[in-house]
XYZ file of C-alpha atoms in Angstrom:
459
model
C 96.624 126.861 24.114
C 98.280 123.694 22.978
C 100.089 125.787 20.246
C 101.394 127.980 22.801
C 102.890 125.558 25.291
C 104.487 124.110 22.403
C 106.433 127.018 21.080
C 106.969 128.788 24.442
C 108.358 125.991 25.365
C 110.404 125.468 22.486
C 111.669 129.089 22.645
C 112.710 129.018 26.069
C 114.639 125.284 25.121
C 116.614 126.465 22.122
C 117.412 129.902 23.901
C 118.646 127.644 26.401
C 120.217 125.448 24.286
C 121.842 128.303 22.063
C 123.599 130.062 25.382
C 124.501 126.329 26.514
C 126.218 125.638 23.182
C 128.269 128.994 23.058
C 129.323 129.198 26.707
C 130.750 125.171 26.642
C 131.717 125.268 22.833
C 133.993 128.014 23.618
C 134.977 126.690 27.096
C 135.966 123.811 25.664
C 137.351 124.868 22.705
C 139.830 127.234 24.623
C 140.780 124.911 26.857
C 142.010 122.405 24.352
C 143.957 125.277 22.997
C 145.782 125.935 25.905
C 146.174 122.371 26.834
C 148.057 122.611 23.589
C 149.664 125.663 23.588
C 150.985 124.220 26.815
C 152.050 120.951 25.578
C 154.153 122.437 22.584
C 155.736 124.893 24.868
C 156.782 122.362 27.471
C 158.020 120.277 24.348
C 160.133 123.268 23.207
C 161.929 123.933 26.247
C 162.797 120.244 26.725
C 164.402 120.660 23.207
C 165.945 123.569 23.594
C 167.733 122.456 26.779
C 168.440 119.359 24.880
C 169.937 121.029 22.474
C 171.375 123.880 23.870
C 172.165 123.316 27.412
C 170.736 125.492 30.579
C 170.453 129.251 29.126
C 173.789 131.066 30.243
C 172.742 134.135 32.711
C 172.437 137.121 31.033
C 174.377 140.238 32.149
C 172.699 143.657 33.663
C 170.635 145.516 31.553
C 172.620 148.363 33.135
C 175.985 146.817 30.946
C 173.904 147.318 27.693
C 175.519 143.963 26.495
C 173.087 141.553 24.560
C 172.295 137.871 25.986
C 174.932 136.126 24.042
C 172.859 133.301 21.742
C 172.994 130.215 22.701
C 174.512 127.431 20.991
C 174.693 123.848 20.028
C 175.995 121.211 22.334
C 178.687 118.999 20.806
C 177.124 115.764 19.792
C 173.324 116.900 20.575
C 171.680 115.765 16.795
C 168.050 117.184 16.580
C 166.420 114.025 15.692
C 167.982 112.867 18.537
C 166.944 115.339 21.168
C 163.101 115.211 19.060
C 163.065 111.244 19.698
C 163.985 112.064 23.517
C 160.857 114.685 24.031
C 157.960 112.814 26.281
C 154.979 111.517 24.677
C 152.252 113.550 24.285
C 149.013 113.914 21.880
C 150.511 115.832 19.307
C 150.192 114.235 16.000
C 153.413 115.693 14.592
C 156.614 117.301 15.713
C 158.679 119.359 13.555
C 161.758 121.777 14.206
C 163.251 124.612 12.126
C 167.072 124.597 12.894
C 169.896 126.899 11.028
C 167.677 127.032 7.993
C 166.531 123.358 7.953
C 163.755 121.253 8.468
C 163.983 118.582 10.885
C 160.627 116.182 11.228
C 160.111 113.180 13.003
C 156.090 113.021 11.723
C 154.042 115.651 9.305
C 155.376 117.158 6.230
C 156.322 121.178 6.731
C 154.380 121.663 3.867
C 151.184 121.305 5.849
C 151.879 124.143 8.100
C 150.292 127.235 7.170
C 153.338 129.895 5.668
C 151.776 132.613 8.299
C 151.800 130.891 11.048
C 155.654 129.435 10.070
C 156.542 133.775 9.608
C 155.147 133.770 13.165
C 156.717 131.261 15.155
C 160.637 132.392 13.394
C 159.761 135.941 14.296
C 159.686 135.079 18.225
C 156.117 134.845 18.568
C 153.754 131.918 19.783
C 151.419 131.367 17.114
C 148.353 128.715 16.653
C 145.840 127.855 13.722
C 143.341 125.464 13.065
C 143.953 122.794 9.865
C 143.079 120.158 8.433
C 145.592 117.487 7.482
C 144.534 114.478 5.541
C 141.134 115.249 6.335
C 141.328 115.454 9.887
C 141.508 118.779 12.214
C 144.652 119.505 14.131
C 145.741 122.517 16.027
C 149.176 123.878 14.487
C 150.987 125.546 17.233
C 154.644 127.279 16.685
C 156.607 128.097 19.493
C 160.113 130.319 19.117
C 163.044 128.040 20.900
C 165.501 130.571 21.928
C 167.540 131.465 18.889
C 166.065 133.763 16.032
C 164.412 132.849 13.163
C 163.936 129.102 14.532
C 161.281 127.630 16.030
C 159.757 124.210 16.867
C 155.687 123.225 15.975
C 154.021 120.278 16.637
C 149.759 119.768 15.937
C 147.586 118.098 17.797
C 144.409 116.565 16.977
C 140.826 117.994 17.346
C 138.533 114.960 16.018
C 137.832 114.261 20.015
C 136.764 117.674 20.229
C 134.918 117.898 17.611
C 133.596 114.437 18.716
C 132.228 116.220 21.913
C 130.799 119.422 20.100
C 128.574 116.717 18.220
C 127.384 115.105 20.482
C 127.009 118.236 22.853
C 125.201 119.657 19.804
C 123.033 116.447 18.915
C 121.647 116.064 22.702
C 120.716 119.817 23.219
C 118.926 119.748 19.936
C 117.101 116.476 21.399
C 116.559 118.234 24.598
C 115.078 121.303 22.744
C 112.828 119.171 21.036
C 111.702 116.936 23.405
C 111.160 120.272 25.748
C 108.953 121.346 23.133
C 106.969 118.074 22.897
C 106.405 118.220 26.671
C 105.684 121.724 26.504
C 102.908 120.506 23.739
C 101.553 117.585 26.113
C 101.401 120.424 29.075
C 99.155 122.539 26.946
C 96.837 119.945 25.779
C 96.076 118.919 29.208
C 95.811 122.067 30.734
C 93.559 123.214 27.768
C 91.525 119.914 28.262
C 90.829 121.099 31.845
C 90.422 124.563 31.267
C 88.256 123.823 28.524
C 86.384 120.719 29.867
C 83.292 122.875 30.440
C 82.478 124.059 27.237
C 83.104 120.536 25.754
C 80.392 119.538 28.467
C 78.710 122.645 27.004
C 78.924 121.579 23.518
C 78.039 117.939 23.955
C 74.786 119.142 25.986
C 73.562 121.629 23.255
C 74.195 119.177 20.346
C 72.173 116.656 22.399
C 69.376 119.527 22.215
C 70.161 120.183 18.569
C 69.395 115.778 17.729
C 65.886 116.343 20.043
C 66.916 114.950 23.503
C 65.806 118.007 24.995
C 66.019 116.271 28.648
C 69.781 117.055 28.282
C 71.375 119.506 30.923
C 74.392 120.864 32.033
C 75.652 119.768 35.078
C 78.032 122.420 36.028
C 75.834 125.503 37.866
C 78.190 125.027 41.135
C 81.061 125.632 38.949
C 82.271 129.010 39.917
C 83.237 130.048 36.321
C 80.793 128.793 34.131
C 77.572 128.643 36.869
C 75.467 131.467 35.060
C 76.196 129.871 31.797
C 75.003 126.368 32.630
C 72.136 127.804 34.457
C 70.996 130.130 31.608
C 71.300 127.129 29.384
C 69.432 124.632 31.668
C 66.336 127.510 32.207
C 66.182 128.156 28.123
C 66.414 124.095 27.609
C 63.316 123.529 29.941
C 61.629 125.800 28.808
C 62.185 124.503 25.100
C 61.236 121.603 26.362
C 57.992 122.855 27.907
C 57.005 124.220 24.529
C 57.405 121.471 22.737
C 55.388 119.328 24.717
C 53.043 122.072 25.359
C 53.363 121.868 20.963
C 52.656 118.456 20.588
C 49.774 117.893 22.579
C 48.042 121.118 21.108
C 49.164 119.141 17.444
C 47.828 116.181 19.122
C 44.697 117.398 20.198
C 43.805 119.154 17.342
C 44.449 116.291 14.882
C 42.572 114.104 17.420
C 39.625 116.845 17.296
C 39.593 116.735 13.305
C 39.276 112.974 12.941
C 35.950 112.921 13.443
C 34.808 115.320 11.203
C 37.470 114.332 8.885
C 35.982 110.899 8.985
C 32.080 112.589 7.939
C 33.541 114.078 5.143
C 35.369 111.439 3.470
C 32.680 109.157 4.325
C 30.724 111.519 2.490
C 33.063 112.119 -0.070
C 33.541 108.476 -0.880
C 29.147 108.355 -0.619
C 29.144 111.391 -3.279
C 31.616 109.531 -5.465
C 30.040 106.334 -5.542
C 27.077 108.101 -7.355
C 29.479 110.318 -9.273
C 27.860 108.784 -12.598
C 24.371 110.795 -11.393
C 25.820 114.166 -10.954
C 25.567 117.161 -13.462
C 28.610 117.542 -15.898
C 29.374 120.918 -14.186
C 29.869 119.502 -10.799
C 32.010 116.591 -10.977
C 35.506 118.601 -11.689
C 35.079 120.076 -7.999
C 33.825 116.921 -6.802
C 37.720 115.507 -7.866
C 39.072 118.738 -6.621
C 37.463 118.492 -3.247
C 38.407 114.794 -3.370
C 41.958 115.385 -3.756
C 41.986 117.729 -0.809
C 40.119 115.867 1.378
C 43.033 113.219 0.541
C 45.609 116.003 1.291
C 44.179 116.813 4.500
C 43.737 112.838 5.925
C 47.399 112.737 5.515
C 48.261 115.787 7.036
C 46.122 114.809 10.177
C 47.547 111.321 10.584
C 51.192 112.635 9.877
C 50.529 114.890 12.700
C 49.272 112.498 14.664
C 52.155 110.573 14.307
C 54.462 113.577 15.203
C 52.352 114.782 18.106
C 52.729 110.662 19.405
C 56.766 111.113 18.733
C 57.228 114.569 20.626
C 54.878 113.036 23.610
C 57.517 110.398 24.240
C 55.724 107.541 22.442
C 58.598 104.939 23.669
C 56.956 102.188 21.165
C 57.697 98.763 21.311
C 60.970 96.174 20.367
C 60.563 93.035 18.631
C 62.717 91.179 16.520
C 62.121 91.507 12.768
C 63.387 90.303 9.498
C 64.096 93.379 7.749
C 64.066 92.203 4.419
C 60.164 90.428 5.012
C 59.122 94.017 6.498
C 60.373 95.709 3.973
C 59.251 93.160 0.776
C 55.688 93.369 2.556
C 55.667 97.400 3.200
C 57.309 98.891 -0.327
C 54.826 96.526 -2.700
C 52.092 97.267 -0.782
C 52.656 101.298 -0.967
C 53.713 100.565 -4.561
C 50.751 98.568 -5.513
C 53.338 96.254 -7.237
C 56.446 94.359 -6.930
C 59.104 96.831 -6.077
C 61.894 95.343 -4.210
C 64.715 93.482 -4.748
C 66.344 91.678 -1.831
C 70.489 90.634 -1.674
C 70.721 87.270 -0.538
C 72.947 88.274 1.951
C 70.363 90.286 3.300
C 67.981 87.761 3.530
C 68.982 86.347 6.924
C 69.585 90.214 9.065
C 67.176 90.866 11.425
C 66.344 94.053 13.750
C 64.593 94.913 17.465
C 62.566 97.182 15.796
C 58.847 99.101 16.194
C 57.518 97.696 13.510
C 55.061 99.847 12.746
C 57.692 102.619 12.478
C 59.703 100.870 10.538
C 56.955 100.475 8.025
C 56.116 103.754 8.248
C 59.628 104.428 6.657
C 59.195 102.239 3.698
C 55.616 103.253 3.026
C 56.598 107.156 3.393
C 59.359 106.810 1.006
C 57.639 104.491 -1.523
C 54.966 106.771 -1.279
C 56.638 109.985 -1.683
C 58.644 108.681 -5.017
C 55.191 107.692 -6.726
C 53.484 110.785 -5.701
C 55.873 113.599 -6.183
C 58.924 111.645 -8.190
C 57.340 110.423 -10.982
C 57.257 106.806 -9.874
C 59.881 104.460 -7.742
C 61.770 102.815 -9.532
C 62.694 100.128 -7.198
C 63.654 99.533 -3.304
C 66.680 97.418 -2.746
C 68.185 95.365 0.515
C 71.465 94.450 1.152
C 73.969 93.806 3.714
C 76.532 96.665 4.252
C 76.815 100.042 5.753
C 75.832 99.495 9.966
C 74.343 96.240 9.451
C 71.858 96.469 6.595
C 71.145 99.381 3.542
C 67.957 100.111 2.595
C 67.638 102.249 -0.903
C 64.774 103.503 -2.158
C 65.115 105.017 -5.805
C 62.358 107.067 -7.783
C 62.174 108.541 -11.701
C 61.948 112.302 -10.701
C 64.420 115.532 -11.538
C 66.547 114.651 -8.250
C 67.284 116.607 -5.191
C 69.533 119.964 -5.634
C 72.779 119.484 -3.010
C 71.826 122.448 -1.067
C 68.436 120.848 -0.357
C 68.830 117.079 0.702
C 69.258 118.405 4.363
C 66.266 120.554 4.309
C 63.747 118.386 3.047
C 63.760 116.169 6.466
C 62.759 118.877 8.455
C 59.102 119.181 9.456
C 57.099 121.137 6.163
C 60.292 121.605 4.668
C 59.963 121.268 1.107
C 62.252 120.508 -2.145
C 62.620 123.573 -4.742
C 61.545 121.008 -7.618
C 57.670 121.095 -8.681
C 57.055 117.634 -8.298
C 57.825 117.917 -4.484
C 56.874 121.056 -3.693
C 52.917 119.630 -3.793
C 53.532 117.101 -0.247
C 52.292 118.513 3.286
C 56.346 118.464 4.146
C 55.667 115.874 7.081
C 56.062 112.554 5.805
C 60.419 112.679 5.286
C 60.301 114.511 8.674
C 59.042 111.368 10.150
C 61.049 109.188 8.206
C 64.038 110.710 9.684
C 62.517 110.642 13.227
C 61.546 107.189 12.983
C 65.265 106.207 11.049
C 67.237 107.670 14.666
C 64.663 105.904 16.674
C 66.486 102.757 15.079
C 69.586 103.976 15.579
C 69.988 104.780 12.410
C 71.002 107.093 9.589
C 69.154 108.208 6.421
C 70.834 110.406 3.260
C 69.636 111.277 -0.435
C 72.153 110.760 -3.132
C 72.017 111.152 -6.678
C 72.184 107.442 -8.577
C 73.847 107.086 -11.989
C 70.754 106.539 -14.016
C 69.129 110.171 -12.570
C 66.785 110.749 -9.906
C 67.102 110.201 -6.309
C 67.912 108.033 -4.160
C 67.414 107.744 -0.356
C 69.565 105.532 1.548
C 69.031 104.389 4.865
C 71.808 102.390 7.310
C 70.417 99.910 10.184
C 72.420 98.014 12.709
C 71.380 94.827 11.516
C 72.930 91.513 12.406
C 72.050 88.368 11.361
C 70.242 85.942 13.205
């Protein structure tokens, strides 16, 4: 719509500007013209009275006797009578008397041999030159007597002066047209399209999770169905999700229990593994390992299930770089991370058990499924503070480092294909809790490497 404006308006400006220019170019370029034309005639009547005397009256045409030709007063010199003429603007003045040239400025050289043919054969003629650079108007005007005539040019620079500028402020008018035509169209497509941006702002609020979001336009007379169609499907999103997470929630609350019995059992089973037959202890591991698989799937969804109920948590200040020293050894079991010392000082109103929940998933998920981490680092940079966590596994194709922070979505690699597809899910939900943002990149030394920006500060 902007577009539009733009060039209509520009369109309509240089038409404007194009009919403008021909109409008062050619106005004023006839009317200096004449102005001369005039001039040089007046000029050449004063001379040839000067020169001449008053015309004697000519007889009848009825006698068939010719106008007799006039002739030269005794004593009247031509550079006399030239000297005599009044001042005007012409540049030159020139007469062609009994076969000579008589000049008081300009060279007869100058005039154009056409227009010289002209003005001896009785006509008035006129041409545009140049002369030293500059544009005159040569005009040649017959004086009475044939075969002579007197010319004079006058100069066109103030003319041409005024073209310019005529031409320089319509071109500035055309273009400033268009710029206002521009601004016109941005605002009127800013109102016109203020509802969809409203629209759009709404739904990518829905898209990040805030699915409290609604449109506020269902009076508007255009867009009322819309924004009421969106507002009915956006409840009753929301009323499935929470409808979602508190099934999630109760059935991972149901399973605790019995979870708990088995792995106490489990744990009971193993403790006197030494005492069991050869033949049973491989699906002792086996059911081992999947009784681990399945704790961790019912506390991750425990921990969604809180998240989509509108757990609001709690704020505290924290030292980031304590929290995170103290959360990635202990998931690591060892001394993984490696704090900046100008990150030693930042500190965060955080949930702290959220927070750790981020350092522990990640730390986890590199020595589970990425052949080890390989070290978590904290330093000052980015929103306030970066947190990196790297592991020792294949890496993360491009086309999946979104994907894998959705809820069960999984990397195409092995290695990471064997995780429940929960705990990155609430790594990122926990990461834009804190205001912040998390990304996988590829470091130089292979691998992955997940990155995560806080708005730190330091305290």
């Amino acid at each position: 719509m902007m577009l539009a404006y733009g060039l209509l308006a520009l369109g309509l400006s240089t038409v404007l500007a194009i009919v403008t220019w021909g109409v008062v170019s050619d106005y004023l370029t006839q009317q200096r013209e004449t102005s001369a034309v005039t001039v040089t005639e007046d000029n050449a009547a004063a001379l040839r009275y000067g020169l001449f005397g008053p015309p004697e009256p000519c007889p009848p045409v009825r006698e068939r006797v010719e106008c007799p030709s006039p002739t030269l007063q005794p004593g009247a010199t031509p550079m006399h009578v030239m000297n005599s003429l009044p001042s005007t603007d012409a540049a030159a003045s020139m007469l062609y008397l009994e076969g000579d040239w008589y000049a008081l400025t300009g060279k007869p050289s100058d005039l154009p041999p056409d227009l010289i043919q002209a003005a001896i054969g009785g006509s008035v003629a006129q041409r545009r030159i140049e002369v030293g650079g500059q544009p005159v108007l040569a005009v040649g005007v017959p004086i009475g007597r044939q075969g002579e005539a007197f010319f004079e040019w006058h100069p066109l620079s103030a003319l041409d002066n005024t073209l310019r500028s005529l031409k320089i402020t319509l071109i500035a008018a055309a273009i400033a047209t268009a710029l206002a035509g521009l601004a016109v169209g941005r605002l009127a497509s800013t109102l016109a399209l203020r509802p969809l941006a409203e629209l759009t702002r709404v739904a990518d609020a829905v898209a990040r999770g805030k699915l409290d979001a609604r449109l506020h336009a269902e009076n508007d007379k255009d867009l009322g169905g819309l924004a009421r169609s969106f507002n009915q499907t956006a409840a009753d999103l929301e009323r499935r999700v929470a409808a979602d997470a508190r099934f999630a929630g109760d059935v991972s609350h149901e399973l605790r229990t019995p979870l708990m019995t088995m792995l106490n059992s489990m744990q009971l089973i193993q403790n006197h593994r030494a005492e069991l037959p050869a033949a049973v202890r491989e699906p002792v591991e086996l059911l081992g390992d999947d009784l681990e698989r399945f704790r961790r799937l019912v506390v991750d969804l425990l921990e969604i299930s809180r998240d989509d109920g509108g757990d609001r948590g709690s704020r505290e200040i924290v030292r980031i770089a304590d929290l995170v020293r103290a959360a990635a050894d202990a998931a690591a079991g060892r001394e993984v991370t490696v704090v900046e010392p100008g990150a030693e000082g930042l500190t965060l109103q955080a949930d702290k058990r959220r927070l750790e929940r981020v350092i522990a998933n990640l730390v986890e998920n590199a020595e589970d499924h990425a052949g080890g981490c390989k070290g978590v680092g904290v330093a000052a940079g980015g929103l306030g503070v970066v947190i990196t966590v790297d592991d020792a596994g294949p890496g993360i194709p491009v086309e999946d480092r979104a994907r894998i922070f959705e809820r069960f979505g999984r990397g195409e690699t092995s290695g990471r294909g064997r995780g429940v597809g929960l705990g990155l899910a609430i790594v990122a939900r926990h990461v834009q809790w804190h205001h912040g943002t998390i990304h996988v990149t590829a470091p130089p030394d292979g691998g992955a490497r997940f990155v995560i920006e806080l708005p730190a500060k330091i305290s």
